[in-house]
Amino acid sequence: MSTPPAAWLTLTKCEARMVVRDTAGLVVPIALPMLVLVMNASAAAGRTAGGGRSALDVHVLPLVFAIVLASIGVINMPGFLAYYRRAGILRRLAVTPVSPLLVLVAQLLVSLAQALLGVGLAFAFAVLAFGARPPAAAGAAALATLLSVAALYAVGMVVASVAPTPNSAVAIGLVAFFVLGAVGGMFGGTDALPDVVALVGAWLPFGATVDALSHAWAGAAVPTDTVVALLAVTAAGVTVATVWFRWD
């Protein structure tokens, strides 16, 4: 039996209300990137980087956007899904015309809207306060964003699959977020990391996101190995989540 469009809309609205009521989950993915932006923007705006762009454009903005996408996809979304499973909501939906898969779709739409809001606010603030510029290669930036969202949300689905409780989902998500960020340049340039760690970090989704967006902002094509890395993480995450995820 097909799901009525009204049911899709109603559930999406409910998901949105749940996200809005989760104050920490709503504010942190916006406030933390803003803090990183403010701490680094002044100095970076005056330094020239690739493609004649400033270091703010090529380095700081991609890092800020990666933090937004990773915090929502790897921490927030798995927590909501784990809560629904623990509360039995997914199991009860399975015996109604509304498939439990609809919850996943609705949560994905709402979290994507939150990510768009976080990225939009950060970029608008960077433009107005520090003179940031849009990407030199808009198409490459769009491609990089889509690939990055897919990879980071795939990691989030793996977290939701293995976490037995909402608290454990948040804990595992936090660990995954900080590990990915640490080897991907969130706490400073990857030049200070051991070569092997830096190489692994560049292939993991956080570092690959930063690298892809950096190239797009500088007007360069996204490197093939970065695209392959994001696609590989997406495929692996979807496969693992499909096998391990339980609705009850």
mmCIF file with all atom_site columns, N, CA and C in Angstrom, residues 109-159:
data_model
loop_
_atom_site.group_PDB
_atom_site.id
_atom_site.type_symbol
_atom_site.label_atom_id
_atom_site.label_alt_id
_atom_site.label_comp_id
_atom_site.label_asym_id
_atom_site.label_entity_id
_atom_site.label_seq_id
_atom_site.pdbx_PDB_ins_code
_atom_site.Cartn_x
_atom_site.Cartn_y
_atom_site.Cartn_z
_atom_site.occupancy
_atom_site.B_iso_or_equiv
_atom_site.pdbx_formal_charge
_atom_site.auth_seq_id
_atom_site.auth_comp_id
_atom_site.auth_asym_id
_atom_site.auth_atom_id
_atom_site.pdbx_PDB_model_num
ATOM 1   N N  . LEU A 1 109 ? 15.385 14.411 5.515   1.00 0.00 ? 109 LEU A N  1
ATOM 2   C CA . LEU A 1 109 ? 14.980 15.701 4.956   1.00 0.00 ? 109 LEU A CA 1
ATOM 3   C C  . LEU A 1 109 ? 15.154 16.825 5.977   1.00 0.00 ? 109 LEU A C  1
ATOM 4   N N  . VAL A 1 110 ? 14.737 16.558 7.208   1.00 0.00 ? 110 VAL A N  1
ATOM 5   C CA . VAL A 1 110 ? 14.822 17.592 8.242   1.00 0.00 ? 110 VAL A CA 1
ATOM 6   C C  . VAL A 1 110 ? 16.286 17.891 8.583   1.00 0.00 ? 110 VAL A C  1
ATOM 7   N N  . SER A 1 111 ? 17.095 16.870 8.694   1.00 0.00 ? 111 SER A N  1
ATOM 8   C CA . SER A 1 111 ? 18.503 17.100 9.028   1.00 0.00 ? 111 SER A CA 1
ATOM 9   C C  . SER A 1 111 ? 19.227 17.804 7.887   1.00 0.00 ? 111 SER A C  1
ATOM 10  N N  . LEU A 1 112 ? 18.834 17.513 6.647   1.00 0.00 ? 112 LEU A N  1
ATOM 11  C CA . LEU A 1 112 ? 19.419 18.225 5.511   1.00 0.00 ? 112 LEU A CA 1
ATOM 12  C C  . LEU A 1 112 ? 19.029 19.702 5.540   1.00 0.00 ? 112 LEU A C  1
ATOM 13  N N  . ALA A 1 113 ? 17.788 19.969 5.928   1.00 0.00 ? 113 ALA A N  1
ATOM 14  C CA . ALA A 1 113 ? 17.362 21.366 6.061   1.00 0.00 ? 113 ALA A CA 1
ATOM 15  C C  . ALA A 1 113 ? 18.165 22.070 7.146   1.00 0.00 ? 113 ALA A C  1
ATOM 16  N N  . GLN A 1 114 ? 18.424 21.362 8.254   1.00 0.00 ? 114 GLN A N  1
ATOM 17  C CA . GLN A 1 114 ? 19.231 21.939 9.320   1.00 0.00 ? 114 GLN A CA 1
ATOM 18  C C  . GLN A 1 114 ? 20.658 22.191 8.848   1.00 0.00 ? 114 GLN A C  1
ATOM 19  N N  . ALA A 1 115 ? 21.202 21.248 8.079   1.00 0.00 ? 115 ALA A N  1
ATOM 20  C CA . ALA A 1 115 ? 22.557 21.423 7.541   1.00 0.00 ? 115 ALA A CA 1
ATOM 21  C C  . ALA A 1 115 ? 22.612 22.610 6.587   1.00 0.00 ? 115 ALA A C  1
ATOM 22  N N  . LEU A 1 116 ? 21.586 22.747 5.755   1.00 0.00 ? 116 LEU A N  1
ATOM 23  C CA . LEU A 1 116 ? 21.531 23.887 4.835   1.00 0.00 ? 116 LEU A CA 1
ATOM 24  C C  . LEU A 1 116 ? 21.472 25.196 5.604   1.00 0.00 ? 116 LEU A C  1
ATOM 25  N N  . LEU A 1 117 ? 20.700 25.213 6.689   1.00 0.00 ? 117 LEU A N  1
ATOM 26  C CA . LEU A 1 117 ? 20.617 26.404 7.525   1.00 0.00 ? 117 LEU A CA 1
ATOM 27  C C  . LEU A 1 117 ? 21.976 26.735 8.137   1.00 0.00 ? 117 LEU A C  1
ATOM 28  N N  . GLY A 1 118 ? 22.647 25.723 8.691   1.00 0.00 ? 118 GLY A N  1
ATOM 29  C CA . GLY A 1 118 ? 23.949 25.950 9.314   1.00 0.00 ? 118 GLY A CA 1
ATOM 30  C C  . GLY A 1 118 ? 24.984 26.450 8.326   1.00 0.00 ? 118 GLY A C  1
ATOM 31  N N  . VAL A 1 119 ? 25.050 25.821 7.153   1.00 0.00 ? 119 VAL A N  1
ATOM 32  C CA . VAL A 1 119 ? 25.998 26.242 6.129   1.00 0.00 ? 119 VAL A CA 1
ATOM 33  C C  . VAL A 1 119 ? 25.662 27.646 5.630   1.00 0.00 ? 119 VAL A C  1
ATOM 34  N N  . GLY A 1 120 ? 24.362 27.892 5.420   1.00 0.00 ? 120 GLY A N  1
ATOM 35  C CA . GLY A 1 120 ? 23.945 29.203 4.927   1.00 0.00 ? 120 GLY A CA 1
ATOM 36  C C  . GLY A 1 120 ? 24.264 30.324 5.888   1.00 0.00 ? 120 GLY A C  1
ATOM 37  N N  . LEU A 1 121 ? 23.998 30.102 7.177   1.00 0.00 ? 121 LEU A N  1
ATOM 38  C CA . LEU A 1 121 ? 24.293 31.128 8.177   1.00 0.00 ? 121 LEU A CA 1
ATOM 39  C C  . LEU A 1 121 ? 25.793 31.392 8.284   1.00 0.00 ? 121 LEU A C  1
ATOM 40  N N  . ALA A 1 122 ? 26.582 30.325 8.278   1.00 0.00 ? 122 ALA A N  1
ATOM 41  C CA . ALA A 1 122 ? 28.035 30.490 8.370   1.00 0.00 ? 122 ALA A CA 1
ATOM 42  C C  . ALA A 1 122 ? 28.576 31.251 7.165   1.00 0.00 ? 122 ALA A C  1
ATOM 43  N N  . PHE A 1 123 ? 28.094 30.892 5.984   1.00 0.00 ? 123 PHE A N  1
ATOM 44  C CA . PHE A 1 123 ? 28.582 31.568 4.784   1.00 0.00 ? 123 PHE A CA 1
ATOM 45  C C  . PHE A 1 123 ? 28.137 33.030 4.749   1.00 0.00 ? 123 PHE A C  1
ATOM 46  N N  . ALA A 1 124 ? 26.890 33.277 5.113   1.00 0.00 ? 124 ALA A N  1
ATOM 47  C CA . ALA A 1 124 ? 26.401 34.661 5.130   1.00 0.00 ? 124 ALA A CA 1
ATOM 48  C C  . ALA A 1 124 ? 27.191 35.511 6.114   1.00 0.00 ? 124 ALA A C  1
ATOM 49  N N  . PHE A 1 125 ? 27.477 34.967 7.275   1.00 0.00 ? 125 PHE A N  1
ATOM 50  C CA . PHE A 1 125 ? 28.252 35.700 8.271   1.00 0.00 ? 125 PHE A CA 1
ATOM 51  C C  . PHE A 1 125 ? 29.668 35.960 7.766   1.00 0.00 ? 125 PHE A C  1
ATOM 52  N N  . ALA A 1 126 ? 30.258 34.954 7.114   1.00 0.00 ? 126 ALA A N  1
ATOM 53  C CA . ALA A 1 126 ? 31.616 35.113 6.591   1.00 0.00 ? 126 ALA A CA 1
ATOM 54  C C  . ALA A 1 126 ? 31.664 36.180 5.502   1.00 0.00 ? 126 ALA A C  1
ATOM 55  N N  . VAL A 1 127 ? 30.638 36.237 4.678   1.00 0.00 ? 127 VAL A N  1
ATOM 56  C CA . VAL A 1 127 ? 30.587 37.241 3.611   1.00 0.00 ? 127 VAL A CA 1
ATOM 57  C C  . VAL A 1 127 ? 30.411 38.637 4.193   1.00 0.00 ? 127 VAL A C  1
ATOM 58  N N  . LEU A 1 128 ? 29.465 38.791 5.110   1.00 0.00 ? 128 LEU A N  1
ATOM 59  C CA . LEU A 1 128 ? 29.152 40.116 5.641   1.00 0.00 ? 128 LEU A CA 1
ATOM 60  C C  . LEU A 1 128 ? 30.235 40.648 6.582   1.00 0.00 ? 128 LEU A C  1
ATOM 61  N N  . ALA A 1 129 ? 30.801 39.756 7.395   1.00 0.00 ? 129 ALA A N  1
ATOM 62  C CA . ALA A 1 129 ? 31.759 40.211 8.406   1.00 0.00 ? 129 ALA A CA 1
ATOM 63  C C  . ALA A 1 129 ? 33.203 40.203 7.924   1.00 0.00 ? 129 ALA A C  1
ATOM 64  N N  . PHE A 1 130 ? 33.548 39.289 7.003   1.00 0.00 ? 130 PHE A N  1
ATOM 65  C CA . PHE A 1 130 ? 34.959 39.125 6.646   1.00 0.00 ? 130 PHE A CA 1
ATOM 66  C C  . PHE A 1 130 ? 35.215 39.173 5.142   1.00 0.00 ? 130 PHE A C  1
ATOM 67  N N  . GLY A 1 131 ? 34.188 39.431 4.350   1.00 0.00 ? 131 GLY A N  1
ATOM 68  C CA . GLY A 1 131 ? 34.392 39.563 2.910   1.00 0.00 ? 131 GLY A CA 1
ATOM 69  C C  . GLY A 1 131 ? 34.659 38.263 2.182   1.00 0.00 ? 131 GLY A C  1
ATOM 70  N N  . ALA A 1 132 ? 34.142 37.153 2.691   1.00 0.00 ? 132 ALA A N  1
ATOM 71  C CA . ALA A 1 132 ? 34.324 35.872 2.009   1.00 0.00 ? 132 ALA A CA 1
ATOM 72  C C  . ALA A 1 132 ? 33.658 35.911 0.643   1.00 0.00 ? 132 ALA A C  1
ATOM 73  N N  . ARG A 1 133 ? 34.146 35.081 -0.257  1.00 0.00 ? 133 ARG A N  1
ATOM 74  C CA . ARG A 1 133 ? 33.618 35.044 -1.623  1.00 0.00 ? 133 ARG A CA 1
ATOM 75  C C  . ARG A 1 133 ? 33.023 33.671 -1.920  1.00 0.00 ? 133 ARG A C  1
ATOM 76  N N  . PRO A 1 134 ? 32.090 33.603 -2.862  1.00 0.00 ? 134 PRO A N  1
ATOM 77  C CA . PRO A 1 134 ? 31.496 32.305 -3.231  1.00 0.00 ? 134 PRO A CA 1
ATOM 78  C C  . PRO A 1 134 ? 32.524 31.434 -3.941  1.00 0.00 ? 134 PRO A C  1
ATOM 79  N N  . PRO A 1 135 ? 32.229 30.161 -4.117  1.00 0.00 ? 135 PRO A N  1
ATOM 80  C CA . PRO A 1 135 ? 33.201 29.267 -4.769  1.00 0.00 ? 135 PRO A CA 1
ATOM 81  C C  . PRO A 1 135 ? 33.476 29.695 -6.197  1.00 0.00 ? 135 PRO A C  1
ATOM 82  N N  . ALA A 1 136 ? 34.725 29.572 -6.611  1.00 0.00 ? 136 ALA A N  1
ATOM 83  C CA . ALA A 1 136 ? 35.093 29.911 -7.982  1.00 0.00 ? 136 ALA A CA 1
ATOM 84  C C  . ALA A 1 136 ? 34.521 28.893 -8.963  1.00 0.00 ? 136 ALA A C  1
ATOM 85  N N  . ALA A 1 137 ? 34.327 27.667 -8.504  1.00 0.00 ? 137 ALA A N  1
ATOM 86  C CA . ALA A 1 137 ? 33.736 26.613 -9.334  1.00 0.00 ? 137 ALA A CA 1
ATOM 87  C C  . ALA A 1 137 ? 32.458 26.136 -8.640  1.00 0.00 ? 137 ALA A C  1
ATOM 88  N N  . ALA A 1 138 ? 31.343 26.777 -8.989  1.00 0.00 ? 138 ALA A N  1
ATOM 89  C CA . ALA A 1 138 ? 30.082 26.481 -8.311  1.00 0.00 ? 138 ALA A CA 1
ATOM 90  C C  . ALA A 1 138 ? 29.639 25.040 -8.536  1.00 0.00 ? 138 ALA A C  1
ATOM 91  N N  . GLY A 1 139 ? 29.833 24.530 -9.752  1.00 0.00 ? 139 GLY A N  1
ATOM 92  C CA . GLY A 1 139 ? 29.445 23.152 -10.033 1.00 0.00 ? 139 GLY A CA 1
ATOM 93  C C  . GLY A 1 139 ? 30.233 22.154 -9.208  1.00 0.00 ? 139 GLY A C  1
ATOM 94  N N  . ALA A 1 140 ? 31.536 22.388 -9.105  1.00 0.00 ? 140 ALA A N  1
ATOM 95  C CA . ALA A 1 140 ? 32.383 21.508 -8.300  1.00 0.00 ? 140 ALA A CA 1
ATOM 96  C C  . ALA A 1 140 ? 31.994 21.580 -6.834  1.00 0.00 ? 140 ALA A C  1
ATOM 97  N N  . ALA A 1 141 ? 31.619 22.779 -6.366  1.00 0.00 ? 141 ALA A N  1
ATOM 98  C CA . ALA A 1 141 ? 31.200 22.929 -4.974  1.00 0.00 ? 141 ALA A CA 1
ATOM 99  C C  . ALA A 1 141 ? 29.910 22.162 -4.709  1.00 0.00 ? 141 ALA A C  1
ATOM 100 N N  . ALA A 1 142 ? 28.965 22.216 -5.655  1.00 0.00 ? 142 ALA A N  1
ATOM 101 C CA . ALA A 1 142 ? 27.710 21.472 -5.500  1.00 0.00 ? 142 ALA A CA 1
ATOM 102 C C  . ALA A 1 142 ? 27.975 19.971 -5.477  1.00 0.00 ? 142 ALA A C  1
ATOM 103 N N  . LEU A 1 143 ? 28.837 19.504 -6.383  1.00 0.00 ? 143 LEU A N  1
ATOM 104 C CA . LEU A 1 143 ? 29.183 18.080 -6.416  1.00 0.00 ? 143 LEU A CA 1
ATOM 105 C C  . LEU A 1 143 ? 29.866 17.660 -5.126  1.00 0.00 ? 143 LEU A C  1
ATOM 106 N N  . ALA A 1 144 ? 30.811 18.476 -4.666  1.00 0.00 ? 144 ALA A N  1
ATOM 107 C CA . ALA A 1 144 ? 31.523 18.150 -3.434  1.00 0.00 ? 144 ALA A CA 1
ATOM 108 C C  . ALA A 1 144 ? 30.568 18.082 -2.249  1.00 0.00 ? 144 ALA A C  1
ATOM 109 N N  . THR A 1 145 ? 29.619 19.002 -2.194  1.00 0.00 ? 145 THR A N  1
ATOM 110 C CA . THR A 1 145 ? 28.663 19.006 -1.081  1.00 0.00 ? 145 THR A CA 1
ATOM 111 C C  . THR A 1 145 ? 27.783 17.764 -1.102  1.00 0.00 ? 145 THR A C  1
ATOM 112 N N  . LEU A 1 146 ? 27.276 17.397 -2.277  1.00 0.00 ? 146 LEU A N  1
ATOM 113 C CA . LEU A 1 146 ? 26.426 16.204 -2.383  1.00 0.00 ? 146 LEU A CA 1
ATOM 114 C C  . LEU A 1 146 ? 27.178 14.942 -1.980  1.00 0.00 ? 146 LEU A C  1
ATOM 115 N N  . LEU A 1 147 ? 28.401 14.810 -2.478  1.00 0.00 ? 147 LEU A N  1
ATOM 116 C CA . LEU A 1 147 ? 29.203 13.628 -2.135  1.00 0.00 ? 147 LEU A CA 1
ATOM 117 C C  . LEU A 1 147 ? 29.535 13.599 -0.641  1.00 0.00 ? 147 LEU A C  1
ATOM 118 N N  . SER A 1 148 ? 29.812 14.766 -0.081  1.00 0.00 ? 148 SER A N  1
ATOM 119 C CA . SER A 1 148 ? 30.163 14.841 1.332   1.00 0.00 ? 148 SER A CA 1
ATOM 120 C C  . SER A 1 148 ? 28.973 14.499 2.212   1.00 0.00 ? 148 SER A C  1
ATOM 121 N N  . VAL A 1 149 ? 27.809 15.028 1.871   1.00 0.00 ? 149 VAL A N  1
ATOM 122 C CA . VAL A 1 149 ? 26.595 14.707 2.629   1.00 0.00 ? 149 VAL A CA 1
ATOM 123 C C  . VAL A 1 149 ? 26.329 13.208 2.593   1.00 0.00 ? 149 VAL A C  1
ATOM 124 N N  . ALA A 1 150 ? 26.444 12.616 1.413   1.00 0.00 ? 150 ALA A N  1
ATOM 125 C CA . ALA A 1 150 ? 26.196 11.180 1.285   1.00 0.00 ? 150 ALA A CA 1
ATOM 126 C C  . ALA A 1 150 ? 27.160 10.373 2.154   1.00 0.00 ? 150 ALA A C  1
ATOM 127 N N  . ALA A 1 151 ? 28.437 10.723 2.131   1.00 0.00 ? 151 ALA A N  1
ATOM 128 C CA . ALA A 1 151 ? 29.437 9.970  2.886   1.00 0.00 ? 151 ALA A CA 1
ATOM 129 C C  . ALA A 1 151 ? 29.248 10.132 4.397   1.00 0.00 ? 151 ALA A C  1
ATOM 130 N N  . LEU A 1 152 ? 29.051 11.368 4.852   1.00 0.00 ? 152 LEU A N  1
ATOM 131 C CA . LEU A 1 152 ? 28.924 11.613 6.288   1.00 0.00 ? 152 LEU A CA 1
ATOM 132 C C  . LEU A 1 152 ? 27.622 11.044 6.837   1.00 0.00 ? 152 LEU A C  1
ATOM 133 N N  . TYR A 1 153 ? 26.557 11.115 6.073   1.00 0.00 ? 153 TYR A N  1
ATOM 134 C CA . TYR A 1 153 ? 25.298 10.533 6.528   1.00 0.00 ? 153 TYR A CA 1
ATOM 135 C C  . TYR A 1 153 ? 25.358 9.003  6.496   1.00 0.00 ? 153 TYR A C  1
ATOM 136 N N  . ALA A 1 154 ? 26.143 8.446  5.584   1.00 0.00 ? 154 ALA A N  1
ATOM 137 C CA . ALA A 1 154 ? 26.335 6.994  5.577   1.00 0.00 ? 154 ALA A CA 1
ATOM 138 C C  . ALA A 1 154 ? 27.037 6.552  6.855   1.00 0.00 ? 154 ALA A C  1
ATOM 139 N N  . VAL A 1 155 ? 28.023 7.339  7.301   1.00 0.00 ? 155 VAL A N  1
ATOM 140 C CA . VAL A 1 155 ? 28.677 7.048  8.586   1.00 0.00 ? 155 VAL A CA 1
ATOM 141 C C  . VAL A 1 155 ? 27.657 7.141  9.714   1.00 0.00 ? 155 VAL A C  1
ATOM 142 N N  . GLY A 1 156 ? 26.788 8.151  9.654   1.00 0.00 ? 156 GLY A N  1
ATOM 143 C CA . GLY A 1 156 ? 25.751 8.286  10.672  1.00 0.00 ? 156 GLY A CA 1
ATOM 144 C C  . GLY A 1 156 ? 24.802 7.096  10.706  1.00 0.00 ? 156 GLY A C  1
ATOM 145 N N  . MET A 1 157 ? 24.478 6.546  9.553   1.00 0.00 ? 157 MET A N  1
ATOM 146 C CA . MET A 1 157 ? 23.609 5.368  9.522   1.00 0.00 ? 157 MET A CA 1
ATOM 147 C C  . MET A 1 157 ? 24.291 4.152  10.140  1.00 0.00 ? 157 MET A C  1
ATOM 148 N N  . VAL A 1 158 ? 25.605 4.049  9.966   1.00 0.00 ? 158 VAL A N  1
ATOM 149 C CA . VAL A 1 158 ? 26.339 2.958  10.624  1.00 0.00 ? 158 VAL A CA 1
ATOM 150 C C  . VAL A 1 158 ? 26.272 3.131  12.137  1.00 0.00 ? 158 VAL A C  1
ATOM 151 N N  . VAL A 1 159 ? 26.444 4.370  12.607  1.00 0.00 ? 159 VAL A N  1
ATOM 152 C CA . VAL A 1 159 ? 26.336 4.644  14.042  1.00 0.00 ? 159 VAL A CA 1
ATOM 153 C C  . VAL A 1 159 ? 24.949 4.250  14.552  1.00 0.00 ? 159 VAL A C  1
#
